[in-house]
Coordinates of C-alpha atoms in Angstrom, one line a residue:
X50 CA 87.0 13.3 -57.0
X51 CA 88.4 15.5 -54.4
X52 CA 90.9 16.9 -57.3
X53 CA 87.8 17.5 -59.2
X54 CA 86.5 19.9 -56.5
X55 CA 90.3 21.6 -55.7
X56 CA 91.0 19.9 -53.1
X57 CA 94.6 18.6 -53.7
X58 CA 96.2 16.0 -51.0
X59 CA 98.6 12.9 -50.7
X60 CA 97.8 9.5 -51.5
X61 CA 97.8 8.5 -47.8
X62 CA 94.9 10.8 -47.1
X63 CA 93.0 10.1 -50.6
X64 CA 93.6 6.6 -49.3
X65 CA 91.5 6.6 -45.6
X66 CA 89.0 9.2 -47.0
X67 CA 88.7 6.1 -50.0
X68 CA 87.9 3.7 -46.7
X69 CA 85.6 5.4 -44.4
X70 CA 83.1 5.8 -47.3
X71 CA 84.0 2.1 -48.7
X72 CA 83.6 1.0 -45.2
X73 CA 81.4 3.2 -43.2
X74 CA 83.6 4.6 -40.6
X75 CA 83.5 7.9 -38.9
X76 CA 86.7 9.6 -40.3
X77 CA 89.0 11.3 -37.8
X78 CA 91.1 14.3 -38.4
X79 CA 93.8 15.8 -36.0
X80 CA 96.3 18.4 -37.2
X81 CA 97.2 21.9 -37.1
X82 CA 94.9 24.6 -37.8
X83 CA 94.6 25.9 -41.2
X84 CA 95.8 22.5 -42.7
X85 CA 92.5 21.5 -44.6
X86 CA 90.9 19.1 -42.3
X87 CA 87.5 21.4 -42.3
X88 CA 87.7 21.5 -46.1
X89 CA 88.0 18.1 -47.6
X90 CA 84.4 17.9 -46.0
X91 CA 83.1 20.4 -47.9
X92 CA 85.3 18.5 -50.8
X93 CA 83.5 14.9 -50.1
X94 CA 80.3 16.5 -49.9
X95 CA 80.5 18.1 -53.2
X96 CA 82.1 15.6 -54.9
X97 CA 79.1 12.8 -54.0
X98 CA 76.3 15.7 -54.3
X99 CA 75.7 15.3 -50.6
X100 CA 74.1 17.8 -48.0
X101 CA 76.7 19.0 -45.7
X102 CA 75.6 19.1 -42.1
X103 CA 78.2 21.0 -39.9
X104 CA 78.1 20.6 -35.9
X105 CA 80.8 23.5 -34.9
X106 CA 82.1 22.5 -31.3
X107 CA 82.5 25.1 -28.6
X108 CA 83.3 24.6 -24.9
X109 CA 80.2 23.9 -23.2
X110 CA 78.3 22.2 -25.6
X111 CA 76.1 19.4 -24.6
X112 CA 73.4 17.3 -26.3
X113 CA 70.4 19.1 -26.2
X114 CA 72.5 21.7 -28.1
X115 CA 73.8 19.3 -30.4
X116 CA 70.2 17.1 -31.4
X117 CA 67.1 18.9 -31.2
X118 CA 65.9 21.7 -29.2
X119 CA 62.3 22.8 -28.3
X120 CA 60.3 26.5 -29.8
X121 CA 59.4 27.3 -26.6
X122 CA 58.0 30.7 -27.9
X123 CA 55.7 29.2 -30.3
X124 CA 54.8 26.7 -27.6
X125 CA 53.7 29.1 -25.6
X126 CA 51.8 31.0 -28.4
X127 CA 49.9 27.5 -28.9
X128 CA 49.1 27.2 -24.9
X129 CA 47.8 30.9 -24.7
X130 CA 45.7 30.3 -28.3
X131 CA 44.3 27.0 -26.9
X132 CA 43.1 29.0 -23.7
X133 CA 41.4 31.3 -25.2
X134 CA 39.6 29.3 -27.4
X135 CA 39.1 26.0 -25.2
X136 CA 37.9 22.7 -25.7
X137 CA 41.3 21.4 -26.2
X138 CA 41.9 18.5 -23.9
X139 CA 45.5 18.3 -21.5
X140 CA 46.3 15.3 -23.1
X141 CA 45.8 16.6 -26.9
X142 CA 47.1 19.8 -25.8
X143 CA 50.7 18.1 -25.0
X144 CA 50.6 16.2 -28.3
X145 CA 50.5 18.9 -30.4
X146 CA 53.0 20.9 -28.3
X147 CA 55.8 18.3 -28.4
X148 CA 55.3 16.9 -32.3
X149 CA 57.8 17.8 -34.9
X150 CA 56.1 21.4 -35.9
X151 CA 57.2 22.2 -32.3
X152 CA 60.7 20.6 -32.9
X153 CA 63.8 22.9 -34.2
X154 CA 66.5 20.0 -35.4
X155 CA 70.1 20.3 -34.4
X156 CA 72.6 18.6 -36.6
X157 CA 73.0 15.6 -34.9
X158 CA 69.2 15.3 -35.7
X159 CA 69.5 16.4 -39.1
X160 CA 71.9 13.7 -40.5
X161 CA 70.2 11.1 -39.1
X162 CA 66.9 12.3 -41.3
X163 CA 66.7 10.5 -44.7
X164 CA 67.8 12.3 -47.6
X165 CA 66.5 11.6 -51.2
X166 CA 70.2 12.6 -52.5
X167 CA 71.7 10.1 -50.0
X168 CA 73.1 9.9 -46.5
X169 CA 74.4 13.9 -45.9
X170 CA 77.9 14.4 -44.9
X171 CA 78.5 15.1 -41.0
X172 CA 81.0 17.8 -40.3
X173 CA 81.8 17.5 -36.5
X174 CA 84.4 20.1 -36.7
X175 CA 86.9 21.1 -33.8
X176 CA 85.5 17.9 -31.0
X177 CA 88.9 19.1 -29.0
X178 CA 86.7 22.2 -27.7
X179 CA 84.0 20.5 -26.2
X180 CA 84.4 18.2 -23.2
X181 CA 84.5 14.5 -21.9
X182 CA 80.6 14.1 -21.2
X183 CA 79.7 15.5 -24.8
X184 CA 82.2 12.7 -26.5
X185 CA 80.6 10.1 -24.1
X186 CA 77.3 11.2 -25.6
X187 CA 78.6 11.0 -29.1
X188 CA 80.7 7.9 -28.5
X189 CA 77.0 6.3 -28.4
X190 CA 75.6 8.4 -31.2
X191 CA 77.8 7.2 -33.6
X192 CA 77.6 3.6 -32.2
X193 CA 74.5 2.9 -33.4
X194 CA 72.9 6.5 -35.2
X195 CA 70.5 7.3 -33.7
X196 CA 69.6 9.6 -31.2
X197 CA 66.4 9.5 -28.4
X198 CA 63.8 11.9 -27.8
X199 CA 62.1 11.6 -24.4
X200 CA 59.1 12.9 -25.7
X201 CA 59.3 11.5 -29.3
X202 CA 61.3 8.3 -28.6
X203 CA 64.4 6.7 -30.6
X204 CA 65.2 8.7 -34.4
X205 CA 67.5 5.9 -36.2
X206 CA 69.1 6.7 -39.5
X207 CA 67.9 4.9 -43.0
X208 CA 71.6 5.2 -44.0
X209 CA 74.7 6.2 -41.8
X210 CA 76.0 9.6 -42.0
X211 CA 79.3 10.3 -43.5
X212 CA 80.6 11.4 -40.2
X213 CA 83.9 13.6 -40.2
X214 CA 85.4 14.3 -37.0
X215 CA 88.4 17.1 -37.0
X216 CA 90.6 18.2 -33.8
X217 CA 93.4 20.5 -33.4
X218 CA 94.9 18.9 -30.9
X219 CA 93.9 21.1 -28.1
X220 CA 93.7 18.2 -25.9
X221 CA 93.5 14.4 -25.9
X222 CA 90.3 13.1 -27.4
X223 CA 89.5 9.9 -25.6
X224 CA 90.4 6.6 -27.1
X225 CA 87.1 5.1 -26.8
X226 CA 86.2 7.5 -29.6
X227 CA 89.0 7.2 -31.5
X228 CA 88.3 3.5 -31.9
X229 CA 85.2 3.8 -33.5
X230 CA 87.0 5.9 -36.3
X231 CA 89.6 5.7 -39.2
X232 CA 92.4 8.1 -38.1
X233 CA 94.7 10.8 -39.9
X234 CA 96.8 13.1 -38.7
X235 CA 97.1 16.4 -41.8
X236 CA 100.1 17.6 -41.3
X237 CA 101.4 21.1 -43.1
X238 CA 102.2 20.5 -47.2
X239 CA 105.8 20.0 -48.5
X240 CA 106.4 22.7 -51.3
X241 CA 105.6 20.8 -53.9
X242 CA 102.4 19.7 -52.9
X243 CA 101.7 23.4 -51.3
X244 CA 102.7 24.7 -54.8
X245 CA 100.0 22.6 -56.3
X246 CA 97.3 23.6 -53.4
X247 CA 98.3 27.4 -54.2
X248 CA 97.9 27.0 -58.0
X249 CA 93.9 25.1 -57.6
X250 CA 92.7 27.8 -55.0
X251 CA 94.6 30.7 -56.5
X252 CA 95.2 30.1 -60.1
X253 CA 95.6 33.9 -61.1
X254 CA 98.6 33.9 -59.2
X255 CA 102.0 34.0 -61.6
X256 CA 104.5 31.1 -61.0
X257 CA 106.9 33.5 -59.7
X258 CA 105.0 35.0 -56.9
X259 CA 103.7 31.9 -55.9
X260 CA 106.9 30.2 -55.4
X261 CA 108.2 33.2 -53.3
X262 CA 105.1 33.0 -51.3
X263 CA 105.1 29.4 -50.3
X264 CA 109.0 29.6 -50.1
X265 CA 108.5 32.7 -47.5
X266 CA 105.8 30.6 -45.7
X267 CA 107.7 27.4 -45.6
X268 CA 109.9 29.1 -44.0
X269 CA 108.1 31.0 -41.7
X270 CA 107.2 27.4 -40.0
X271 CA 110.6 26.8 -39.6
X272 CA 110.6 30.3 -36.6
X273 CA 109.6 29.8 -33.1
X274 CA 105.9 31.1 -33.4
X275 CA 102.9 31.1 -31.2
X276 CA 100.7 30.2 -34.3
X277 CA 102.2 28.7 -37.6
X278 CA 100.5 29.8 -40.5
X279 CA 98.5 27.4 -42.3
X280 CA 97.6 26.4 -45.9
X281 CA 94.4 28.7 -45.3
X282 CA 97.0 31.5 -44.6
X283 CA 99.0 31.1 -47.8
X284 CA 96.5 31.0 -49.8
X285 CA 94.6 34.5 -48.0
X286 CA 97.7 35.8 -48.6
X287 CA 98.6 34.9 -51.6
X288 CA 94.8 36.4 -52.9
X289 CA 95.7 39.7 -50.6
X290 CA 99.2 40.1 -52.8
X291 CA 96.6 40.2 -55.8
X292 CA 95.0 42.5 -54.9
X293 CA 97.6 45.0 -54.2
X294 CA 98.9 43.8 -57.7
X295 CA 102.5 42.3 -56.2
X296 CA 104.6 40.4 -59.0
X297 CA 107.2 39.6 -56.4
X298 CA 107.9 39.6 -52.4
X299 CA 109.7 42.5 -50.7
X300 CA 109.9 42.9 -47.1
X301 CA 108.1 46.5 -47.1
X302 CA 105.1 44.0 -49.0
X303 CA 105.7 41.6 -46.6
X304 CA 105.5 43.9 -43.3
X305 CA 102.5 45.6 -44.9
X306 CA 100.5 42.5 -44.8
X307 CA 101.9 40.5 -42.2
X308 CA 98.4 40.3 -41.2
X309 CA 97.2 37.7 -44.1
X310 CA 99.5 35.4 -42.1
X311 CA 99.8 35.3 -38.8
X312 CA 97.7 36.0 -36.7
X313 CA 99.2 36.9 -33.1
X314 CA 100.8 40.4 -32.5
X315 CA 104.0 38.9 -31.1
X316 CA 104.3 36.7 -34.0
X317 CA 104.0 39.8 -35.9
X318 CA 106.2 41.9 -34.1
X319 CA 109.0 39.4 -34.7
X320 CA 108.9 39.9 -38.3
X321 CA 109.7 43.5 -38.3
X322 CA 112.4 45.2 -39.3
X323 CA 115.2 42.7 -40.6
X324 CA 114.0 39.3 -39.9
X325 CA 111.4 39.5 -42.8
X326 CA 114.4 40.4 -45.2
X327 CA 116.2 37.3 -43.7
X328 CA 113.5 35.3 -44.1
X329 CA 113.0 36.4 -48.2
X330 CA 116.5 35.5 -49.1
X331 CA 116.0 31.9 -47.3
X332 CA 113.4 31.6 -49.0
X333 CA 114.5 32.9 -52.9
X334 CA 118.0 30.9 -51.8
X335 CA 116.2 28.0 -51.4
X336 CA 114.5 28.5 -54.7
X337 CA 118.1 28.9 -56.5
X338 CA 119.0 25.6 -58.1
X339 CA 121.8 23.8 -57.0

């Protein structure tokens, strides 16, 4: 299924993506960035059909943010209607102003709607940015799926989500969490399997040019880098040697567009001059059969 939609991975992670939907777990995915943990979401949900329903995490965020939030401006267009016009009680007054057409759904809120295609997929990408209280609030969420209103009261879900949790590892997500969840770590592809990624996301790519390029980032993982370049990288840059209509690496091509793949100006720097050369005959070296 996930094949079917170009999403090419190992049977390890075919095999707990297999048992979070067999099972109903949340699914929890820690790696690097760039590795594909944000896109074998999009993968699941287009494989089953499914809505996707993506909560992106930011420092800061908190529950309000993350459920349901209030159109104040349109409340306050009803109030100054309803005083104009009078005859509208207190009490019917506040009924109308906190019902649904008054309510603007956050995620959390919107997976735990029913769907006539079937539960949605629930994207909670990047939970490392946000902070303890907000995973102590989700820790219960995903208990029992549903969320409380004070003014509406408790929203349950007909069917569970298929929840997706990703991290980079910025810091520790707490254990209690991690409990509730099937856990993989994506770790960067070998060449082979990288080769195979590279040729389902960028098939107009020759053979050749595609082996130097994941030779040359393969690699480039090996240097002391602020920011290793992930499989999103390769295959930006592989698209970006396209379009300049590259057949094969050379280190003026590679200094050129450096910028496809990394992504820090000291990285960058590093590479100038004759470590990029280095790097290319590594990698066409490595290439060479024994």
């Amino acid at each position: 299924m996930l094949a079917a939609q170009g999403y090419v991975c190992g049977r390890a992670l075919a095999t707990v993506v297999f048992l979070s939907l067999k099972l109903g777990r949340p699914l929890f995915l820690e790696g690097e960035a760039g590795v594909g943990k944000t896109e074998i979401a999009k993968a699941i949900a287009a494989g089953l059909g499914r809505r996707l329903i993506r909560l992106q995490c930011y420092e800061g965020l908190d529950a309000s943010s993350a459920v349901y939030e209030w159109n104040f401006p349109a409340q306050m267009v009803a109030i100054r209607t309803a005083e104009a016009e009078g005859g509208t009680t207190r009490t019917g007054l506040q009924e109308e102003l906190f019902s649904d057409q008054y309510l603007i759904e956050r995620p959390l809120l919107d997976a735990m709607r029913p769907d006539p295609a079937g539960a949605p997929v629930l994207l909670i990408d990047e939970l490392d940015r946000t902070d303890e209280p907000f995973e102590a609030f989700l820790l219960e969420a995903l208990s029992d799926f549903q969320v409380t209103i004070p003014e509406l009261g408790t929203i349950t879900a007909p069917l569970p989500p298929i929840v997706i949790l990703t991290s980079n590892r910025t810091r520790e997500v707490h254990d209690a969490l991690k409990r509730r969840c099937l856990y993989h770590w994506v770790d960067y592809p070998d060449f082979d399997r990288e080769m195979e990624i590279l040729r389902a996301r960028a098939p107009e790519a020759s053979e050749a040019l595609s082996r130097e390029v994941v030779a040359f980032v393969q690699r480039l993982r090996t240097e002391d880098l602020f920011k290793k370049p992930g499989v999103a990288e390769t295959i930006d840059w592989a698209k970006c040697l396209l379009a300049l209509d590259m057949i094969n690496l050379s280190p003026e091509v590679i200094s050129d567009t450096l910028g496809a793949v990394l992504k820090y100006q000291d990285d960058i720097q590093k590479l100038q001059g004759s470590e990029a050369k280095r790097l290319l005959d590594e990698a066409r070296a490595s290439l060479e059969p024994a």
